Coordinates of C-alpha atoms and ligand atoms in Angstrom, one line a residue:
M77 CA 135.6 163.3 136.9
N78 CA 136.2 163.1 133.4
N79 CA 138.9 162.0 130.8
Q80 CA 140.3 166.3 130.1
E81 CA 140.8 166.5 134.3
L82 CA 143.0 163.3 134.6
L83 CA 144.2 164.0 131.8
S84 CA 146.2 167.0 133.2
R85 CA 145.9 166.0 136.1
R86 CA 148.3 163.4 135.0
D87 CA 151.1 165.3 133.0
K88 CA 151.2 167.4 136.1
A89 CA 152.0 164.4 137.7
L90 CA 153.7 162.4 135.8
P91 CA 156.9 162.6 133.3
R92 CA 156.1 162.6 129.8
G93 CA 158.6 159.0 129.2
A94 CA 155.4 157.4 131.0
A95 CA 153.1 157.7 128.2
T96 CA 149.9 156.3 127.6
A97 CA 148.9 155.4 123.8
L98 CA 145.3 156.3 124.5
P99 CA 143.4 159.4 126.4
V100 CA 140.9 157.2 128.5
F101 CA 141.0 156.4 132.4
V102 CA 139.1 153.1 133.1
H103 CA 137.0 152.8 135.4
K104 CA 135.4 148.9 134.8
A105 CA 136.9 146.3 133.3
L106 CA 135.1 143.2 132.9
G107 CA 136.3 140.1 130.5
S108 CA 136.4 141.9 126.8
E109 CA 135.1 145.1 127.7
I110 CA 136.2 149.0 128.7
W111 CA 133.9 151.7 130.7
D112 CA 135.4 155.1 131.2
V113 CA 135.5 157.4 133.8
E114 CA 132.9 159.1 131.3
G115 CA 130.3 155.6 131.0
N116 CA 132.2 155.3 127.1
H117 CA 131.5 151.0 126.5
Y118 CA 134.9 150.1 124.5
V119 CA 135.5 146.4 123.0
D120 CA 139.4 145.3 124.5
F121 CA 140.8 144.5 121.4
A122 CA 144.5 145.6 123.5
S123 CA 143.6 143.4 126.1
G124 CA 146.8 145.5 128.5
I125 CA 149.2 143.7 125.8
A126 CA 148.5 140.6 125.5
V127 CA 148.3 140.3 128.9
N128 CA 144.7 139.2 129.3
N129 CA 144.4 136.1 127.4
T130 CA 141.8 135.0 129.7
G131 CA 140.1 138.8 130.3
N132 CA 139.4 140.9 133.2
L133 CA 137.9 140.0 136.2
H134 CA 137.5 136.1 135.3
P135 CA 135.5 134.9 137.7
K136 CA 137.6 131.2 139.1
I137 CA 141.4 134.2 138.8
V138 CA 138.9 136.6 140.7
A139 CA 138.5 133.5 143.1
A140 CA 141.9 132.5 143.4
I141 CA 143.8 135.6 144.1
E142 CA 140.9 135.7 146.6
S143 CA 141.5 132.4 148.4
Q144 CA 145.5 133.0 148.3
L145 CA 145.4 136.4 149.5
K146 CA 143.4 134.5 152.7
Q147 CA 146.9 132.4 153.4
Y148 CA 149.5 135.0 152.4
A149 CA 150.2 137.7 149.8
H150 CA 153.7 138.0 149.9
I151 CA 156.8 135.6 151.3
G152 CA 159.7 136.4 149.8
F153 CA 160.7 133.0 148.3
P154 CA 163.9 133.8 148.3
V155 CA 163.7 133.3 151.8
L156 CA 160.9 130.4 152.2
S157 CA 159.0 128.9 149.5
C158 CA 155.8 128.5 148.6
E159 CA 152.8 125.6 147.2
P160 CA 151.5 127.3 144.2
F161 CA 154.7 129.1 142.8
V162 CA 156.1 125.1 142.4
R163 CA 152.6 123.4 141.5
L164 CA 153.1 126.4 138.6
C165 CA 156.6 125.6 137.9
E166 CA 156.0 121.9 137.4
R167 CA 152.6 122.2 134.7
L168 CA 155.4 124.8 132.9
N169 CA 157.6 121.9 132.6
D170 CA 154.7 119.6 130.7
L171 CA 153.7 122.6 129.2
A172 CA 157.1 123.5 127.4
P173 CA 158.5 121.7 124.6
I174 CA 161.8 121.3 126.4
D175 CA 162.6 117.4 127.2
D176 CA 163.1 117.4 131.0
A177 CA 163.0 120.8 131.4
K178 CA 162.6 123.3 134.9
S179 CA 161.6 126.9 135.5
T180 CA 161.2 129.1 137.2
L181 CA 160.2 132.9 137.7
F182 CA 160.6 136.2 138.3
T183 CA 158.6 140.1 138.3
T184 CA 159.0 141.4 134.5
G185 CA 159.5 139.7 130.8
A186 CA 162.2 142.1 130.8
E187 CA 163.5 140.8 134.4
A188 CA 162.6 136.7 131.9
M189 CA 165.2 137.9 129.2
E190 CA 168.0 139.4 131.8
N191 CA 167.2 136.5 133.3
A192 CA 167.7 133.8 129.9
V193 CA 170.6 136.4 128.4
K194 CA 171.9 135.4 132.3
V195 CA 171.8 131.6 132.2
A196 CA 173.2 131.8 128.3
R197 CA 175.9 133.2 128.9
F198 CA 177.1 131.6 132.5
Y199 CA 176.3 127.9 130.5
K200 CA 178.4 128.5 127.4
G201 CA 180.7 130.6 130.0
R202 CA 180.5 133.2 125.7
Q203 CA 179.1 136.7 125.8
G204 CA 177.8 137.2 122.7
I205 CA 174.1 137.4 122.3
I206 CA 172.2 138.3 118.7
T207 CA 169.1 139.6 118.5
F208 CA 166.8 141.0 115.4
T209 CA 165.7 144.2 114.3
G210 CA 162.6 144.9 115.4
S211 CA 162.2 143.3 118.9
F212 CA 161.1 143.9 121.6
H213 CA 163.1 142.7 124.6
G214 CA 161.8 145.5 127.5
R215 CA 162.9 148.6 129.2
T216 CA 165.6 147.7 131.2
Q217 CA 168.9 149.0 129.9
L218 CA 170.4 145.0 129.1
A219 CA 166.4 143.8 127.0
L220 CA 167.2 147.6 125.6
A221 CA 170.2 147.5 124.3
M222 CA 168.7 144.1 122.3
T223 CA 165.5 145.5 121.7
G224 CA 166.2 146.7 117.6
K225 CA 163.7 149.4 117.5
V226 CA 164.5 153.0 118.0
L227 CA 161.6 155.3 118.3
P228 CA 160.3 155.4 121.0
L229 CA 162.7 153.1 123.1
R230 CA 166.2 153.7 122.1
M231 CA 166.4 156.6 121.1
G232 CA 168.4 159.1 123.3
V233 CA 169.9 156.3 125.0
T234 CA 171.6 154.2 122.4
P235 CA 172.2 151.3 125.6
S236 CA 175.6 149.4 124.5
Q237 CA 175.9 146.4 126.3
A238 CA 179.0 144.7 125.1
G239 CA 178.6 141.2 123.6
I240 CA 175.7 142.4 121.5
F241 CA 174.5 141.6 117.7
Q242 CA 171.2 142.4 115.8
I243 CA 170.9 140.9 112.5
P244 CA 167.7 141.7 110.3
F245 CA 164.6 140.3 111.4
P246 CA 162.9 138.9 107.9
I247 CA 160.6 140.4 106.6
P248 CA 160.0 139.6 102.4
H249 CA 157.5 142.3 102.3
H250 CA 159.0 144.5 103.2
G251 CA 162.7 143.7 101.4
T252 CA 164.2 141.3 103.6
T253 CA 164.4 137.6 102.9
E254 CA 164.5 135.4 104.6
Q255 CA 168.6 134.1 103.0
D256 CA 168.7 137.6 103.4
S257 CA 169.1 138.0 107.9
L258 CA 171.1 134.2 107.5
K259 CA 173.5 136.0 105.0
A260 CA 174.1 138.8 107.6
L261 CA 174.2 135.6 110.3
D262 CA 177.0 134.9 107.9
H263 CA 178.6 138.6 107.8
L264 CA 178.3 138.6 111.9
F265 CA 180.0 135.5 112.6
R266 CA 182.9 136.0 109.6
A267 CA 183.2 140.2 110.0
T268 CA 182.6 141.0 113.5
I269 CA 182.1 138.0 116.2
S270 CA 182.9 134.3 115.9
P271 CA 180.1 131.5 116.5
D272 CA 182.4 130.2 119.1
Q273 CA 182.4 133.1 121.1
V274 CA 178.2 133.5 121.0
A275 CA 176.3 132.7 124.2
A276 CA 172.4 132.6 122.8
I277 CA 170.5 133.1 119.2
V278 CA 167.5 135.3 121.2
I279 CA 164.0 135.3 119.0
E280 CA 160.3 136.3 119.3
P281 CA 158.6 133.4 117.5
V282 CA 156.0 136.0 116.1
Q283 CA 157.1 139.2 116.9
G284 CA 155.0 141.5 119.0
E285 CA 155.2 145.8 119.2
G286 CA 157.8 144.5 116.3
G287 CA 154.2 144.5 114.3
F288 CA 152.9 140.7 114.3
Y289 CA 155.9 138.9 111.7
Q290 CA 156.0 135.5 112.3
A291 CA 159.4 134.2 111.9
S292 CA 158.8 130.5 109.6
P293 CA 159.0 127.5 110.5
V294 CA 162.1 126.7 108.5
F295 CA 164.0 130.0 109.2
L296 CA 163.1 128.3 112.9
Q297 CA 164.2 124.9 112.4
T298 CA 166.8 126.8 110.4
L299 CA 168.5 128.5 113.1
R300 CA 168.3 125.0 115.4
K301 CA 170.7 124.1 113.3
I302 CA 172.9 126.7 112.8
C303 CA 173.2 126.8 117.1
D304 CA 173.4 123.2 117.2
E305 CA 176.6 123.4 114.8
H306 CA 178.2 126.3 116.7
G307 CA 177.1 125.2 119.8
I308 CA 174.9 128.3 120.9
C309 CA 171.8 127.9 123.2
L310 CA 168.1 129.2 121.8
V311 CA 167.1 130.4 122.9
V312 CA 163.0 132.3 122.3
D313 CA 161.1 135.4 123.6
E314 CA 157.8 134.2 124.4
V315 CA 156.9 136.7 127.0
Q316 CA 154.2 138.2 124.1
S317 CA 153.2 135.2 122.0
G318 CA 152.9 132.4 124.6
F319 CA 149.9 131.4 126.6
G320 CA 147.8 130.1 124.0
R321 CA 147.8 133.7 122.2
T322 CA 148.5 132.5 118.7
G323 CA 146.3 128.6 119.0
K324 CA 149.5 126.7 121.1
F325 CA 150.5 127.3 124.4
F326 CA 153.7 128.5 122.8
A327 CA 154.4 130.3 119.6
I328 CA 157.5 127.6 119.1
E329 CA 155.7 124.3 118.9
H330 CA 154.0 126.2 115.4
A331 CA 157.6 125.2 114.0
D332 CA 158.3 121.7 116.4
V333 CA 161.7 123.4 117.3
Q334 CA 162.5 123.3 121.4
P335 CA 164.9 126.1 122.2
D336 CA 167.1 125.6 125.3
L337 CA 164.9 127.8 127.3
I338 CA 161.9 130.0 127.1
A339 CA 161.5 133.5 128.2
I340 CA 156.9 134.3 129.5
G341 CA 155.1 137.0 131.0
K342 CA 152.7 138.3 130.0
A343 CA 149.0 136.7 130.6
M344 CA 150.7 134.4 132.3
G345 CA 149.6 136.6 135.3
G346 CA 146.8 137.4 134.8
G347 CA 146.8 140.4 135.6
L348 CA 149.2 140.2 138.7
P349 CA 152.5 140.3 137.5
L350 CA 154.5 137.0 137.0
S351 CA 157.0 136.1 134.3
G352 CA 158.9 133.4 134.0
L353 CA 162.1 131.0 132.8
I354 CA 161.3 128.2 131.7
G355 CA 164.9 126.0 129.8
R356 CA 166.1 122.8 129.8
S357 CA 167.6 121.3 133.0
E358 CA 170.7 121.1 131.8
I359 CA 171.4 124.9 131.5
I360 CA 169.3 126.3 133.7
D361 CA 170.1 124.1 136.7
C362 CA 173.8 125.0 135.5
P363 CA 173.7 128.5 138.0
P364 CA 174.8 128.2 141.1
P365 CA 171.7 128.8 144.3
G366 CA 170.9 132.7 144.6
F367 CA 171.8 132.9 141.0
L368 CA 168.0 133.4 139.3
G369 CA 165.1 135.2 141.6
G370 CA 164.4 138.6 143.5
T371 CA 162.0 139.8 146.6
F372 CA 158.5 140.0 143.9
A373 CA 159.3 137.3 142.0
G374 CA 156.7 134.8 141.8
N375 CA 154.0 136.6 144.0
P376 CA 151.7 134.1 145.4
L377 CA 148.1 135.5 144.2
A378 CA 149.7 136.2 141.1
C379 CA 151.4 132.5 141.4
A380 CA 147.7 131.3 142.3
A381 CA 146.3 133.5 139.2
A382 CA 148.5 131.6 136.9
N383 CA 147.1 128.9 138.1
A384 CA 144.0 129.7 137.5
V385 CA 145.1 130.9 133.9
L386 CA 146.3 127.6 132.9
D387 CA 143.1 125.8 134.1
I388 CA 141.0 128.1 132.3
I389 CA 143.2 128.0 128.9
E390 CA 142.3 123.8 129.6
S391 CA 138.8 123.6 130.9
E392 CA 137.8 126.7 128.2
R393 CA 139.8 124.7 125.5
L394 CA 141.3 128.7 124.7
L395 CA 143.7 127.1 122.0
D396 CA 140.9 126.1 119.7
R397 CA 139.4 130.0 120.2
A398 CA 142.7 131.7 119.7
N399 CA 142.8 129.4 116.4
Q400 CA 139.2 130.5 115.2
I401 CA 139.2 134.2 116.8
G402 CA 141.4 134.2 114.3
Q403 CA 139.8 133.4 111.7
T404 CA 137.5 135.3 111.5
L405 CA 139.3 138.7 112.1
Q406 CA 141.6 137.2 109.2
R407 CA 138.3 137.1 106.8
F408 CA 136.3 139.6 108.4
L409 CA 139.8 141.6 107.4
I410 CA 140.4 140.2 104.0
D411 CA 137.3 141.7 103.3
L412 CA 137.2 144.7 103.7
K413 CA 140.1 145.1 101.9
K414 CA 138.3 144.4 98.6
T415 CA 136.5 147.0 99.7
E416 CA 136.6 150.9 98.0
D417 CA 135.7 152.8 101.5
V418 CA 138.1 151.9 103.5
L419 CA 141.4 152.6 103.6
P420 CA 144.8 150.8 101.4
L421 CA 145.4 147.8 103.5
G422 CA 149.0 146.4 103.2
D423 CA 149.6 142.8 104.1
I424 CA 147.8 141.7 106.9
R425 CA 148.8 138.0 108.8
G426 CA 148.4 136.2 111.9
L427 CA 149.4 132.8 114.3
G428 CA 145.6 131.9 115.8
A429 CA 144.6 135.1 117.8
M430 CA 147.9 137.3 117.1
V431 CA 146.1 139.3 113.9
A432 CA 147.9 142.5 112.6
F433 CA 147.3 143.9 109.6
E434 CA 149.8 146.9 107.6
I435 CA 147.7 150.2 106.1
V436 CA 149.2 151.3 103.8
S437 CA 149.6 154.7 101.5
E438 CA 148.3 152.5 97.9
R439 CA 146.3 150.1 96.9
C440 CA 148.2 146.7 95.9
G441 CA 151.5 148.6 97.5
N442 CA 153.6 148.1 100.0
T443 CA 154.8 151.8 101.3
P444 CA 153.4 152.2 104.9
D445 CA 151.5 154.8 105.9
A446 CA 152.2 155.3 109.9
E447 CA 150.2 158.5 110.6
A448 CA 147.1 157.1 108.8
T449 CA 148.2 154.2 111.1
K450 CA 147.8 156.9 114.5
R451 CA 145.1 157.8 113.0
V452 CA 143.2 154.8 113.1
A453 CA 143.6 154.2 116.8
A454 CA 142.2 157.3 118.0
K455 CA 139.9 157.5 115.9
A456 CA 138.3 153.7 116.7
K457 CA 139.1 154.9 120.2
G458 CA 136.1 157.4 119.5
L459 CA 134.1 154.1 117.9
G460 CA 134.4 152.4 121.4
L461 CA 137.7 150.3 120.3
L462 CA 140.7 149.8 121.8
L463 CA 143.8 149.3 119.5
L464 CA 147.3 149.6 119.2
P465 CA 149.3 150.2 116.8
C466 CA 153.1 148.8 116.7
G467 CA 155.3 148.0 113.9
Y468 CA 158.8 148.2 112.9
Y469 CA 157.4 150.2 110.2
G470 CA 154.8 152.3 113.1
N471 CA 152.3 151.0 110.4
T472 CA 150.7 148.0 111.9
I473 CA 147.6 147.3 114.0
R474 CA 148.5 144.5 116.6
I475 CA 144.3 142.9 117.2
S476 CA 145.0 141.4 120.8
A477 CA 141.3 141.0 122.3
P478 CA 141.2 138.2 124.5
L479 CA 140.6 134.8 124.2
T480 CA 137.6 133.8 126.5
I481 CA 135.9 136.5 124.4
S482 CA 132.4 136.3 123.3
D483 CA 131.4 136.3 119.6
D484 CA 128.9 138.7 120.3
V485 CA 131.8 141.5 121.6
L486 CA 133.4 140.3 119.1
E487 CA 131.1 141.2 116.3
T488 CA 130.9 144.2 117.8
G489 CA 134.3 145.1 118.1
L490 CA 135.2 144.5 114.4
S491 CA 131.5 147.1 112.8
R492 CA 134.1 149.6 115.0
L493 CA 136.3 149.0 113.6
A494 CA 135.5 148.3 110.3
G495 CA 134.7 152.2 111.2
A496 CA 138.0 153.4 112.3
L497 CA 139.2 151.9 108.6
K498 CA 136.4 153.5 106.9
A499 CA 137.9 155.9 104.3
Ligands
PLP262 C1 158.2 139.8 123.7 C2 158.2 140.7 124.4 N1 159.3 140.5 125.2 C3 159.7 141.6 126.5 C4 158.5 142.5 127.0 C5 159.2 143.3 128.2 O1 157.9 143.2 129.2 P1 157.7 143.8 130.0 O2 157.8 145.1 129.9 O3 156.9 142.7 131.7 O4 159.4 144.0 131.3 C6 158.0 142.6 125.6 C7 156.9 143.5 126.5 O5 155.8 144.3 125.3 C8 157.6 141.8 124.9 O6 156.3 141.6 123.8

């Protein structure tokens, strides 16, 4: 088997919409390293899109899944309860920066977002939802309507869902300040929807697909104040930024803000599909029995894995490790940017291990170069490094290495990154 043969089988069998960023077929993945079917070795700076915070096949996760598998694999939480589900929710409630929290589980991030909106609308009896440009909340119709990026997500679909409005996410170095965003919100309230018709403002504290742009603590605190003033729920989408990625368990903790609802997913299942919604009791407890659920919601194997993920984050001090990795990455990128033999690098940013940089068309400028960014990801793949481009302007390379990555593998990844960025 080789990558090319498998790719042509893939192209015959799958629709083009089900695309893969890199033309690689995996044979084996362990920790933060991956081998393809031809034996090529890759350092994983993608983590399956911020899922493998605890690496691939962490022995504690494997053991937890094996042990659960010997008891039962599926019972259907709407039918029978299972202890690992409840234990996980208890632990999430303790970890969440929400006084008096309750939580429940689903399968995908999009589902968590759908339920966040359903709960906020039910609790408030209002329909309006405000989201941000550059946001990504999932591929289902409602989550897509909330998502602030046309290509390749909303293209040709233009999902129109009544009551969803977008305002600009602040990216000062691309010309949108926090004041601009707040002004747009003020205009929205004056011109389009009165705040007493808005159920929720939904924000990723650090945008994922949008380009790892951070909402500042002051901005998030201001949103909290606006929400309080108008009785609006503040919903944070931590599907990508949660579970230790930013050096705190939830990215919103950096802002010292209590949200009303937190959507989670990705890294929580340690590689198995699992998502959830944590909320202030008064809000999340409001809808009636049967309102929240799903056939596969909180699958027992995924819950067992997630409980192991929480153990690992604590026992291996992965929040500290995220900060160390982030510092190493940022130092490396800042030094690299100064050298003449690499492509022009623009903004370098990061919160914990959620680090990104932009590729621009001229040194000391900010003009995005999306084409060069795609070429860098392709070149990195050739050098044995998995990198994912992203961003509102398509010129961001994000680094989401597993938080369990060793210093040696990180070093190897960084030297391959330097090679991929050679001008
Ligand atoms: C912030 C954010 N929200 C929601 C989602 C959707 O998650 P899923 O693909 O599991 O539906 C994603 C996925 O990338 C995400 O990054």
